[in-house]
């Protein structure tokens, strides 16, 4: 049966050939699996690209380190750690922070007996960035808040403010920046104009959508009093120790307040011509009321705050014109405000815990 033998022979040959082919393919892919840059430089690059685009859509596994490498506006800055590959990773898209921060602790002990130092505050707040900026690492803050503090020669008060407020604001999971607006010279103080300057200057830094206006000597006694904006302008310092933990009158809008950009612009900002103590906060209230807005407030308990006791500042005597001005807010507010603001910018200093902006606001 010679024919049968030759068929068997051919089949055997085919099987052997197939085996060789199989071994050759296996060896080829085995060798290719070695990461040899010189041998496959272009392949290696395309491998990295694939990994990056994969991360674009799969955001779960990014580390904290990556967030730390974000620059101010969120673009990733190249940075490598010892023993790590130096690759520019894409930004992780974080989930929004919850409406109520889970980090809040409620009532706080606030006292001013022991002085605090800037070094101590800096050490205790390692996540606060240059200029007094912060954003949560693990979630995307719901609001970008500029905190504006009108200021002149109150360094001791400012230290207490920074000491108490930085930890509170971080627990409130806000993205924020602290702007101290320092009135240059010794002319009469003008709180509302400094607040207008703070609004305008902070926007050069970041697209803030909420503005908290705070006196330097007021410290909240409960971190549930969130320094953010609401659907109506917010009055935050509702029960001050100075007033026996009560509102002095219903229209009172002094101390600490917050407004969204829209609310602020609706009233043309604040008056620029209240020189000396008093009245400007009442004018702001009149502006809000005349535009049909109401005041939102936390409860008296949550809105408790302490004022650092002090003597009246020089060049900040009660303004005798205030009663007359308050009576005419409606007629003056459209021409006096953010649309008529003028000042001379003297310096902008990005310090560890705040941005200090010194301005010449002129004189009465
Ligand atoms: C003044 C306000 C001040 C309030 C509470 C009012 O008479 O006009 O500016 O905030 O008293 O002290």
mmCIF file of C-alpha atoms and ligand atoms in Angstrom:
data_model
loop_
_atom_site.group_PDB
_atom_site.id
_atom_site.type_symbol
_atom_site.label_atom_id
_atom_site.label_comp_id
_atom_site.label_asym_id
_atom_site.label_seq_id
_atom_site.Cartn_x
_atom_site.Cartn_y
_atom_site.Cartn_z
ATOM 1 C CA UNK A 1 0.000 0.000 0.000
ATOM 2 C CA UNK A 2 2.624 2.633 -1.070
ATOM 3 C CA UNK A 3 -0.043 5.301 -1.705
ATOM 4 C CA UNK A 4 -1.185 5.262 1.929
ATOM 5 C CA UNK A 5 2.423 5.578 3.216
ATOM 6 C CA UNK A 6 3.039 8.658 1.093
ATOM 7 C CA UNK A 7 -0.168 10.310 2.390
ATOM 8 C CA UNK A 8 0.875 9.593 5.981
ATOM 9 C CA UNK A 9 4.309 10.974 5.228
ATOM 10 C CA UNK A 10 2.815 14.230 3.896
ATOM 11 C CA UNK A 11 0.524 14.599 6.869
ATOM 12 C CA UNK A 12 3.489 14.152 9.239
ATOM 13 C CA UNK A 13 5.458 16.800 7.359
ATOM 14 C CA UNK A 14 2.527 19.210 7.610
ATOM 15 C CA UNK A 15 2.230 18.613 11.352
ATOM 16 C CA UNK A 16 5.968 19.213 11.835
ATOM 17 C CA UNK A 17 5.755 22.400 9.769
ATOM 18 C CA UNK A 18 2.797 23.607 11.814
ATOM 19 C CA UNK A 19 4.755 22.918 15.011
ATOM 20 C CA UNK A 20 7.691 24.965 13.738
ATOM 21 C CA UNK A 21 5.347 27.785 12.754
ATOM 22 C CA UNK A 22 3.732 27.704 16.178
ATOM 23 C CA UNK A 23 7.117 27.769 17.921
ATOM 24 C CA UNK A 24 8.291 30.620 15.674
ATOM 25 C CA UNK A 25 5.198 32.727 16.450
ATOM 26 C CA UNK A 26 5.546 32.017 20.178
ATOM 27 C CA UNK A 27 9.236 32.989 20.168
ATOM 28 C CA UNK A 28 8.448 36.182 18.213
ATOM 29 C CA UNK A 29 5.859 37.391 20.699
ATOM 30 C CA UNK A 30 7.976 36.321 23.655
ATOM 31 C CA UNK A 31 10.927 38.379 22.436
ATOM 32 C CA UNK A 32 8.662 41.306 21.646
ATOM 33 C CA UNK A 33 7.338 41.307 25.175
ATOM 34 C CA UNK A 34 10.765 42.423 26.487
ATOM 35 C CA UNK A 35 10.770 46.201 27.073
ATOM 36 C CA UNK A 36 13.857 47.014 24.991
ATOM 37 C CA UNK A 37 13.727 50.728 24.136
ATOM 38 C CA UNK A 38 16.421 50.649 21.509
ATOM 39 C CA UNK A 39 14.810 47.761 19.731
ATOM 40 C CA UNK A 40 11.261 49.200 19.750
ATOM 41 C CA UNK A 41 11.428 52.906 20.536
ATOM 42 C CA UNK A 42 8.298 53.868 18.619
ATOM 43 C CA UNK A 43 6.298 50.998 20.084
ATOM 44 C CA UNK A 44 7.186 52.156 23.621
ATOM 45 C CA UNK A 45 5.969 55.657 22.948
ATOM 46 C CA UNK A 46 2.681 54.554 21.557
ATOM 47 C CA UNK A 47 2.271 52.327 24.615
ATOM 48 C CA UNK A 48 2.537 55.396 26.855
ATOM 49 C CA UNK A 49 0.017 57.316 24.799
ATOM 50 C CA UNK A 50 -2.450 54.528 25.177
ATOM 51 C CA UNK A 51 -2.019 54.611 28.957
ATOM 52 C CA UNK A 52 -2.659 58.354 29.075
ATOM 53 C CA UNK A 53 -5.773 58.322 26.989
ATOM 54 C CA UNK A 54 -6.940 55.414 29.108
ATOM 55 C CA UNK A 55 -6.610 57.621 32.214
ATOM 56 C CA UNK A 56 -8.602 60.359 30.562
ATOM 57 C CA UNK A 57 -11.675 58.250 30.760
ATOM 58 C CA UNK A 58 -10.850 56.147 33.824
ATOM 59 C CA UNK A 59 -10.358 58.562 36.670
ATOM 60 C CA UNK A 60 -10.598 56.241 39.638
ATOM 61 C CA UNK A 61 -7.010 55.276 40.277
ATOM 62 C CA UNK A 62 -5.220 58.630 40.439
ATOM 63 C CA UNK A 63 -3.138 59.372 43.505
ATOM 64 C CA UNK A 64 -3.020 62.440 45.771
ATOM 65 C CA UNK A 65 0.413 63.233 44.401
ATOM 66 C CA UNK A 66 -1.105 63.928 41.039
ATOM 67 C CA UNK A 67 -3.462 66.551 42.503
ATOM 68 C CA UNK A 68 -0.493 68.205 44.173
ATOM 69 C CA UNK A 69 1.144 68.631 40.807
ATOM 70 C CA UNK A 70 -1.731 70.701 39.457
ATOM 71 C CA UNK A 71 -0.854 74.297 38.897
ATOM 72 C CA UNK A 72 -3.200 77.105 39.781
ATOM 73 C CA UNK A 73 -5.657 76.608 36.968
ATOM 74 C CA UNK A 74 -5.581 72.852 37.135
ATOM 75 C CA UNK A 75 -3.208 71.931 34.331
ATOM 76 C CA UNK A 76 -0.797 69.213 35.340
ATOM 77 C CA UNK A 77 2.733 70.385 35.984
ATOM 78 C CA UNK A 78 5.493 67.836 35.320
ATOM 79 C CA UNK A 79 6.850 66.529 38.573
ATOM 80 C CA UNK A 80 8.508 63.293 39.563
ATOM 81 C CA UNK A 81 9.164 61.738 42.913
ATOM 82 C CA UNK A 82 12.261 59.687 43.728
ATOM 83 C CA UNK A 83 11.917 56.269 42.209
ATOM 84 C CA UNK A 84 8.930 57.234 40.080
ATOM 85 C CA UNK A 85 8.698 57.557 36.334
ATOM 86 C CA UNK A 86 8.550 61.189 35.213
ATOM 87 C CA UNK A 87 5.376 61.345 33.178
ATOM 88 C CA UNK A 88 2.856 64.137 32.819
ATOM 89 C CA UNK A 89 -0.387 62.645 33.934
ATOM 90 C CA UNK A 90 -3.727 64.151 32.979
ATOM 91 C CA UNK A 91 -5.846 65.896 35.613
ATOM 92 C CA UNK A 92 -8.113 63.720 37.625
ATOM 93 C CA UNK A 93 -11.703 64.890 37.418
ATOM 94 C CA UNK A 94 -12.856 64.949 41.012
ATOM 95 C CA UNK A 95 -16.366 64.455 42.283
ATOM 96 C CA UNK A 96 -18.116 67.535 43.620
ATOM 97 C CA UNK A 97 -17.825 68.119 47.361
ATOM 98 C CA UNK A 98 -21.052 67.436 49.289
ATOM 99 C CA UNK A 99 -23.416 70.311 50.092
ATOM 100 C CA UNK A 100 -22.573 69.899 53.795
ATOM 101 C CA UNK A 101 -18.975 69.077 54.575
ATOM 102 C CA UNK A 102 -18.521 65.878 56.613
ATOM 103 C CA UNK A 103 -15.467 67.449 58.278
ATOM 104 C CA UNK A 104 -17.375 70.002 60.367
ATOM 105 C CA UNK A 105 -17.176 69.747 64.133
ATOM 106 C CA UNK A 106 -19.760 72.345 65.274
ATOM 107 C CA UNK A 107 -19.202 74.736 68.211
ATOM 108 C CA UNK A 108 -15.638 75.969 68.722
ATOM 109 C CA UNK A 109 -13.732 77.480 71.608
ATOM 110 C CA UNK A 110 -12.521 80.919 70.629
ATOM 111 C CA UNK A 111 -10.308 82.990 72.908
ATOM 112 C CA UNK A 112 -7.658 85.651 72.486
ATOM 113 C CA UNK A 113 -5.559 85.257 75.635
ATOM 114 C CA UNK A 114 -2.461 83.713 74.121
ATOM 115 C CA UNK A 115 -0.856 85.414 71.150
ATOM 116 C CA UNK A 116 -0.222 83.306 68.045
ATOM 117 C CA UNK A 117 2.603 83.558 65.527
ATOM 118 C CA UNK A 118 2.517 83.382 61.754
ATOM 119 C CA UNK A 119 5.071 80.514 61.833
ATOM 120 C CA UNK A 120 2.834 78.502 64.121
ATOM 121 C CA UNK A 121 -0.200 79.104 61.893
ATOM 122 C CA UNK A 122 1.804 78.165 58.824
ATOM 123 C CA UNK A 123 3.007 74.934 60.449
ATOM 124 C CA UNK A 124 -0.503 74.017 61.493
ATOM 125 C CA UNK A 125 -1.914 74.612 57.988
ATOM 126 C CA UNK A 126 0.503 72.870 55.618
ATOM 127 C CA UNK A 127 -2.065 72.653 52.814
ATOM 128 C CA UNK A 128 -2.569 76.407 52.546
ATOM 129 C CA UNK A 129 -0.722 77.631 49.470
ATOM 130 C CA UNK A 130 1.129 80.869 48.837
ATOM 131 C CA UNK A 131 -1.175 83.874 48.954
ATOM 132 C CA UNK A 132 -3.514 82.114 51.416
ATOM 133 C CA UNK A 133 -5.083 79.881 48.788
ATOM 134 C CA UNK A 134 -6.629 76.472 49.299
ATOM 135 C CA UNK A 135 -8.713 73.895 47.508
ATOM 136 C CA UNK A 136 -9.792 70.502 48.783
ATOM 137 C CA UNK A 137 -7.731 67.542 47.558
ATOM 138 C CA UNK A 138 -10.410 64.901 47.439
ATOM 139 C CA UNK A 139 -13.375 66.711 45.932
ATOM 140 C CA UNK A 140 -14.150 69.689 43.757
ATOM 141 C CA UNK A 141 -15.344 72.624 45.877
ATOM 142 C CA UNK A 142 -18.844 73.877 45.100
ATOM 143 C CA UNK A 143 -17.798 77.529 45.214
ATOM 144 C CA UNK A 144 -14.683 79.585 44.643
ATOM 145 C CA UNK A 145 -14.634 82.081 47.463
ATOM 146 C CA UNK A 146 -12.558 85.250 47.778
ATOM 147 C CA UNK A 147 -12.392 86.388 51.391
ATOM 148 C CA UNK A 148 -11.886 90.122 51.576
ATOM 149 C CA UNK A 149 -10.648 91.773 54.774
ATOM 150 C CA UNK A 150 -10.419 95.580 55.001
ATOM 151 C CA UNK A 151 -7.337 96.381 57.016
ATOM 152 C CA UNK A 152 -5.025 98.902 58.564
ATOM 153 C CA UNK A 153 -2.529 98.340 61.392
ATOM 154 C CA UNK A 154 -4.321 95.411 62.979
ATOM 155 C CA UNK A 155 -1.589 92.776 62.684
ATOM 156 C CA UNK A 156 -2.376 91.122 66.016
ATOM 157 C CA UNK A 157 -6.036 90.738 65.064
ATOM 158 C CA UNK A 158 -5.125 89.404 61.645
ATOM 159 C CA UNK A 159 -3.003 86.676 63.251
ATOM 160 C CA UNK A 160 -5.943 85.498 65.343
ATOM 161 C CA UNK A 161 -8.173 85.635 62.263
ATOM 162 C CA UNK A 162 -5.754 83.468 60.254
ATOM 163 C CA UNK A 163 -5.223 81.136 63.202
ATOM 164 C CA UNK A 164 -8.926 80.399 63.594
ATOM 165 C CA UNK A 165 -10.224 80.793 60.056
ATOM 166 C CA UNK A 166 -7.794 78.773 57.948
ATOM 167 C CA UNK A 167 -8.656 75.468 59.678
ATOM 168 C CA UNK A 168 -12.384 76.288 59.600
ATOM 169 C CA UNK A 169 -12.425 77.204 55.907
ATOM 170 C CA UNK A 170 -10.524 74.032 55.013
ATOM 171 C CA UNK A 171 -13.004 71.913 56.972
ATOM 172 C CA UNK A 172 -15.795 73.672 55.093
ATOM 173 C CA UNK A 173 -14.284 72.225 51.886
ATOM 174 C CA UNK A 174 -14.153 75.576 50.151
ATOM 175 C CA UNK A 175 -11.824 76.619 47.426
ATOM 176 C CA UNK A 176 -10.720 79.986 48.754
ATOM 177 C CA UNK A 177 -8.199 82.796 48.802
ATOM 178 C CA UNK A 178 -7.651 85.340 51.594
ATOM 179 C CA UNK A 179 -7.182 88.971 50.494
ATOM 180 C CA UNK A 180 -6.187 91.567 53.061
ATOM 181 C CA UNK A 181 -6.836 95.013 51.626
ATOM 182 C CA UNK A 182 -4.529 97.367 53.423
ATOM 183 C CA UNK A 183 -5.335 101.089 53.315
ATOM 184 C CA UNK A 184 -2.105 102.965 52.714
ATOM 185 C CA UNK A 185 -1.324 106.199 54.600
ATOM 186 C CA UNK A 186 -3.114 107.791 57.523
ATOM 187 C CA UNK A 187 -6.169 109.328 55.927
ATOM 188 C CA UNK A 188 -9.647 108.518 57.202
ATOM 189 C CA UNK A 189 -10.494 104.834 56.880
ATOM 190 C CA UNK A 190 -12.908 103.767 54.143
ATOM 191 C CA UNK A 191 -14.124 100.222 54.754
ATOM 192 C CA UNK A 192 -16.594 99.883 51.869
ATOM 193 C CA UNK A 193 -14.170 101.235 49.297
ATOM 194 C CA UNK A 194 -11.549 98.733 50.472
ATOM 195 C CA UNK A 195 -14.139 95.984 49.999
ATOM 196 C CA UNK A 196 -14.723 97.152 46.429
ATOM 197 C CA UNK A 197 -10.968 97.077 45.830
ATOM 198 C CA UNK A 198 -10.855 93.538 47.223
ATOM 199 C CA UNK A 199 -13.592 92.425 44.863
ATOM 200 C CA UNK A 200 -11.812 93.897 41.855
ATOM 201 C CA UNK A 201 -8.277 92.805 42.758
ATOM 202 C CA UNK A 202 -9.174 89.231 43.776
ATOM 203 C CA UNK A 203 -10.774 88.693 40.380
ATOM 204 C CA UNK A 204 -7.394 89.375 38.782
ATOM 205 C CA UNK A 205 -6.162 86.270 40.631
ATOM 206 C CA UNK A 206 -8.982 83.834 39.940
ATOM 207 C CA UNK A 207 -12.532 83.645 38.612
ATOM 208 C CA UNK A 208 -14.118 83.734 42.063
ATOM 209 C CA UNK A 209 -17.896 83.354 42.106
ATOM 210 C CA UNK A 210 -18.472 84.190 45.756
ATOM 211 C CA UNK A 211 -17.148 86.990 47.969
ATOM 212 C CA UNK A 212 -17.060 86.988 51.747
ATOM 213 C CA UNK A 213 -16.486 90.401 53.304
ATOM 214 C CA UNK A 214 -15.141 90.107 56.823
ATOM 215 C CA UNK A 215 -13.915 92.482 59.480
ATOM 216 C CA UNK A 216 -10.497 91.415 60.748
ATOM 217 C CA UNK A 217 -11.603 91.156 64.373
ATOM 218 C CA UNK A 218 -14.559 88.760 63.982
ATOM 219 C CA UNK A 219 -14.181 85.031 64.554
ATOM 220 C CA UNK A 220 -17.031 82.533 64.079
ATOM 221 C CA UNK A 221 -17.708 80.209 67.020
ATOM 222 C CA UNK A 222 -19.178 77.353 64.972
ATOM 223 C CA UNK A 223 -17.757 75.917 61.769
ATOM 224 C CA UNK A 224 -21.258 75.092 60.484
ATOM 225 C CA UNK A 225 -21.503 78.794 59.689
ATOM 226 C CA UNK A 226 -20.168 78.240 56.189
ATOM 227 C CA UNK A 227 -18.324 81.127 54.572
ATOM 228 C CA UNK A 228 -19.977 80.709 51.193
ATOM 229 C CA UNK A 229 -22.755 82.251 49.117
ATOM 230 C CA UNK A 230 -26.459 81.542 49.092
ATOM 231 C CA UNK A 231 -29.402 82.284 46.843
ATOM 232 C CA UNK A 232 -29.801 85.578 48.751
ATOM 233 C CA UNK A 233 -27.025 87.790 50.188
ATOM 234 C CA UNK A 234 -25.890 86.242 53.451
ATOM 235 C CA UNK A 235 -25.245 87.886 56.792
ATOM 236 C CA UNK A 236 -22.900 85.597 58.720
ATOM 237 C CA UNK A 237 -22.083 87.444 61.951
ATOM 238 C CA UNK A 238 -25.595 87.287 63.332
ATOM 239 C CA UNK A 239 -24.951 86.867 67.035
ATOM 240 C CA UNK A 240 -21.910 88.734 68.193
ATOM 241 C CA UNK A 241 -20.705 88.743 71.785
ATOM 242 C CA UNK A 242 -20.432 92.541 71.460
ATOM 243 C CA UNK A 243 -24.223 92.741 71.053
ATOM 244 C CA UNK A 244 -25.015 90.107 73.710
ATOM 245 C CA UNK A 245 -25.270 87.403 71.010
ATOM 246 C CA UNK A 246 -28.241 89.086 69.374
ATOM 247 C CA UNK A 247 -28.851 91.052 66.209
ATOM 248 C CA UNK A 248 -28.698 94.757 67.088
ATOM 249 C CA UNK A 249 -31.483 95.429 64.533
ATOM 250 C CA UNK A 250 -33.125 93.461 61.740
ATOM 251 C CA UNK A 251 -31.479 95.335 58.888
ATOM 252 C CA UNK A 252 -28.006 94.940 60.376
ATOM 253 C CA UNK A 253 -25.589 93.742 57.686
ATOM 254 C CA UNK A 254 -22.222 94.605 59.300
ATOM 255 C CA UNK A 255 -19.321 92.411 60.376
ATOM 256 C CA UNK A 256 -19.215 89.417 58.037
ATOM 257 C CA UNK A 257 -21.374 88.999 54.929
ATOM 258 C CA UNK A 258 -21.251 87.137 51.643
ATOM 259 C CA UNK A 259 -22.511 87.813 48.143
ATOM 260 C CA UNK A 260 -22.272 86.012 44.856
ATOM 261 C CA UNK A 261 -20.780 87.916 41.954
ATOM 262 C CA UNK A 262 -24.275 88.364 40.507
ATOM 263 C CA UNK A 263 -25.697 89.749 43.754
ATOM 264 C CA UNK A 264 -22.763 92.133 44.155
ATOM 265 C CA UNK A 265 -23.037 93.438 40.599
ATOM 266 C CA UNK A 266 -26.800 93.820 40.860
ATOM 267 C CA UNK A 267 -26.277 96.507 43.525
ATOM 268 C CA UNK A 268 -23.320 98.115 41.731
ATOM 269 C CA UNK A 269 -21.031 96.966 44.546
ATOM 270 C CA UNK A 270 -20.579 99.139 47.618
ATOM 271 C CA UNK A 271 -20.501 102.885 48.204
ATOM 272 C CA UNK A 272 -17.095 104.568 47.907
ATOM 273 C CA UNK A 273 -17.869 107.708 49.862
ATOM 274 C CA UNK A 274 -18.382 106.565 53.450
ATOM 275 C CA UNK A 275 -15.286 107.893 55.240
ATOM 276 C CA UNK A 276 -14.814 106.940 58.890
ATOM 277 C CA UNK A 277 -16.861 104.610 61.079
ATOM 278 C CA UNK A 278 -20.432 103.542 60.372
ATOM 279 C CA UNK A 279 -23.235 103.651 57.875
ATOM 280 C CA UNK A 280 -21.650 101.840 54.916
ATOM 281 C CA UNK A 281 -23.158 98.487 55.955
ATOM 282 C CA UNK A 282 -26.586 100.113 56.219
ATOM 283 C CA UNK A 283 -26.106 101.581 52.745
ATOM 284 C CA UNK A 284 -25.289 98.095 51.449
ATOM 285 C CA UNK A 285 -28.454 96.773 53.087
ATOM 286 C CA UNK A 286 -30.474 99.549 51.418
ATOM 287 C CA UNK A 287 -28.954 98.636 48.054
ATOM 288 C CA UNK A 288 -29.928 94.983 48.459
ATOM 289 C CA UNK A 289 -33.440 95.812 49.620
ATOM 290 C CA UNK A 290 -33.981 98.286 46.781
ATOM 291 C CA UNK A 291 -33.158 95.490 44.306
ATOM 292 C CA UNK A 292 -35.728 93.211 45.917
ATOM 293 C CA UNK A 293 -33.231 90.961 47.668
ATOM 294 C CA UNK A 294 -33.648 89.643 51.188
ATOM 295 C CA UNK A 295 -31.022 88.692 53.760
ATOM 296 C CA UNK A 296 -30.265 85.054 54.457
ATOM 297 C CA UNK A 297 -28.839 84.171 57.867
ATOM 298 C CA UNK A 298 -27.769 81.104 59.845
ATOM 299 C CA UNK A 299 -29.572 80.422 63.121
ATOM 300 C CA UNK A 300 -28.499 82.483 66.130
ATOM 301 C CA UNK A 301 -26.669 79.466 67.564
ATOM 302 C CA UNK A 302 -24.635 78.647 64.491
ATOM 303 C CA UNK A 303 -24.091 82.333 63.743
ATOM 304 C CA UNK A 304 -22.365 83.087 67.060
ATOM 305 C CA UNK A 305 -19.068 84.939 66.832
ATOM 306 C CA UNK A 306 -16.537 86.726 68.973
ATOM 307 C CA UNK A 307 -15.051 90.127 68.417
ATOM 308 C CA UNK A 308 -11.483 90.888 69.515
ATOM 309 C CA UNK A 309 -11.754 93.799 71.921
ATOM 310 C CA UNK A 310 -9.906 96.931 70.901
ATOM 311 C CA UNK A 311 -9.905 100.697 71.172
ATOM 312 C CA UNK A 312 -11.296 102.689 68.267
ATOM 313 C CA UNK A 313 -8.687 103.148 65.552
ATOM 314 C CA UNK A 314 -7.201 106.532 64.879
ATOM 315 C CA UNK A 315 -8.651 108.114 61.737
ATOM 316 C CA UNK A 316 -11.844 106.095 62.032
ATOM 317 C CA UNK A 317 -14.141 108.339 64.024
ATOM 318 C CA UNK A 318 -17.890 107.998 63.518
ATOM 319 C CA UNK A 319 -18.877 109.530 60.223
ATOM 320 C CA UNK A 320 -21.315 112.394 60.940
ATOM 321 C CA UNK A 321 -22.596 112.331 57.350
ATOM 322 C CA UNK A 322 -23.690 108.728 57.515
ATOM 323 C CA UNK A 323 -27.340 109.334 58.433
ATOM 324 C CA UNK A 324 -27.812 111.693 55.521
ATOM 325 C CA UNK A 325 -26.096 109.340 53.095
ATOM 326 C CA UNK A 326 -28.095 106.297 54.204
ATOM 327 C CA UNK A 327 -31.271 108.248 53.566
ATOM 328 C CA UNK A 328 -30.323 108.658 49.889
ATOM 329 C CA UNK A 329 -28.951 105.263 48.893
ATOM 330 C CA UNK A 330 -31.562 104.773 46.177
ATOM 331 C CA UNK A 331 -30.556 107.981 44.395
ATOM 332 C CA UNK A 332 -26.797 107.483 44.732
ATOM 333 C CA UNK A 333 -26.250 103.765 44.270
ATOM 334 C CA UNK A 334 -26.301 103.685 40.477
ATOM 335 C CA UNK A 335 -23.546 106.226 40.104
ATOM 336 C CA UNK A 336 -21.476 105.395 43.200
ATOM 337 C CA UNK A 337 -20.153 101.855 43.370
ATOM 338 C CA UNK A 338 -17.962 99.406 41.501
ATOM 339 C CA UNK A 339 -18.636 101.407 38.318
ATOM 340 C CA UNK A 340 -17.021 104.526 39.779
ATOM 341 C CA UNK A 341 -14.230 102.895 41.789
ATOM 342 C CA UNK A 342 -10.803 104.489 41.497
ATOM 343 C CA UNK A 343 -7.692 103.853 43.583
ATOM 344 C CA UNK A 344 -3.956 103.586 43.322
ATOM 345 C CA UNK A 345 -2.513 100.109 43.678
ATOM 346 C CA UNK A 346 0.662 100.363 45.767
ATOM 347 C CA UNK A 347 1.680 96.704 46.124
ATOM 348 C CA UNK A 348 0.469 93.117 45.932
ATOM 349 C CA UNK A 349 2.312 90.709 48.237
ATOM 350 C CA UNK A 350 1.659 86.997 48.069
ATOM 351 C CA UNK A 351 2.461 85.904 51.613
ATOM 352 C CA UNK A 352 2.260 82.414 53.077
ATOM 353 C CA UNK A 353 -1.152 82.778 54.647
ATOM 354 C CA UNK A 354 -2.772 85.648 52.734
ATOM 355 C CA UNK A 355 -2.399 88.065 49.863
ATOM 356 C CA UNK A 356 -1.747 91.587 51.062
ATOM 357 C CA UNK A 357 -2.906 94.319 48.714
ATOM 358 C CA UNK A 358 -1.917 97.834 49.685
ATOM 359 C CA UNK A 359 -3.911 100.663 48.133
ATOM 360 C CA UNK A 360 -4.192 104.393 48.255
ATOM 361 C CA UNK A 361 -7.933 105.024 48.278
ATOM 362 C CA UNK A 362 -7.591 108.800 48.502
ATOM 363 C CA UNK A 363 -9.254 111.013 51.094
ATOM 364 C CA UNK A 364 -12.693 112.490 51.821
HETATM 365 C C1 LIG B 1 -23.982 101.926 62.068
HETATM 366 C C2 LIG B 1 -23.461 100.672 61.450
HETATM 367 C C3 LIG B 1 -22.974 99.753 62.528
HETATM 368 C C4 LIG B 1 -24.085 99.495 63.507
HETATM 369 C C5 LIG B 1 -23.698 98.574 64.638
HETATM 370 C C6 LIG B 1 -25.058 101.594 63.078
HETATM 371 O O1 LIG B 1 -25.494 102.758 63.697
HETATM 372 O O2 LIG B 1 -24.512 102.768 61.081
HETATM 373 O O3 LIG B 1 -22.430 100.961 60.549
HETATM 374 O O4 LIG B 1 -22.539 98.543 61.970
HETATM 375 O O5 LIG B 1 -24.526 100.707 64.044
HETATM 376 O O6 LIG B 1 -22.629 99.068 65.372
#
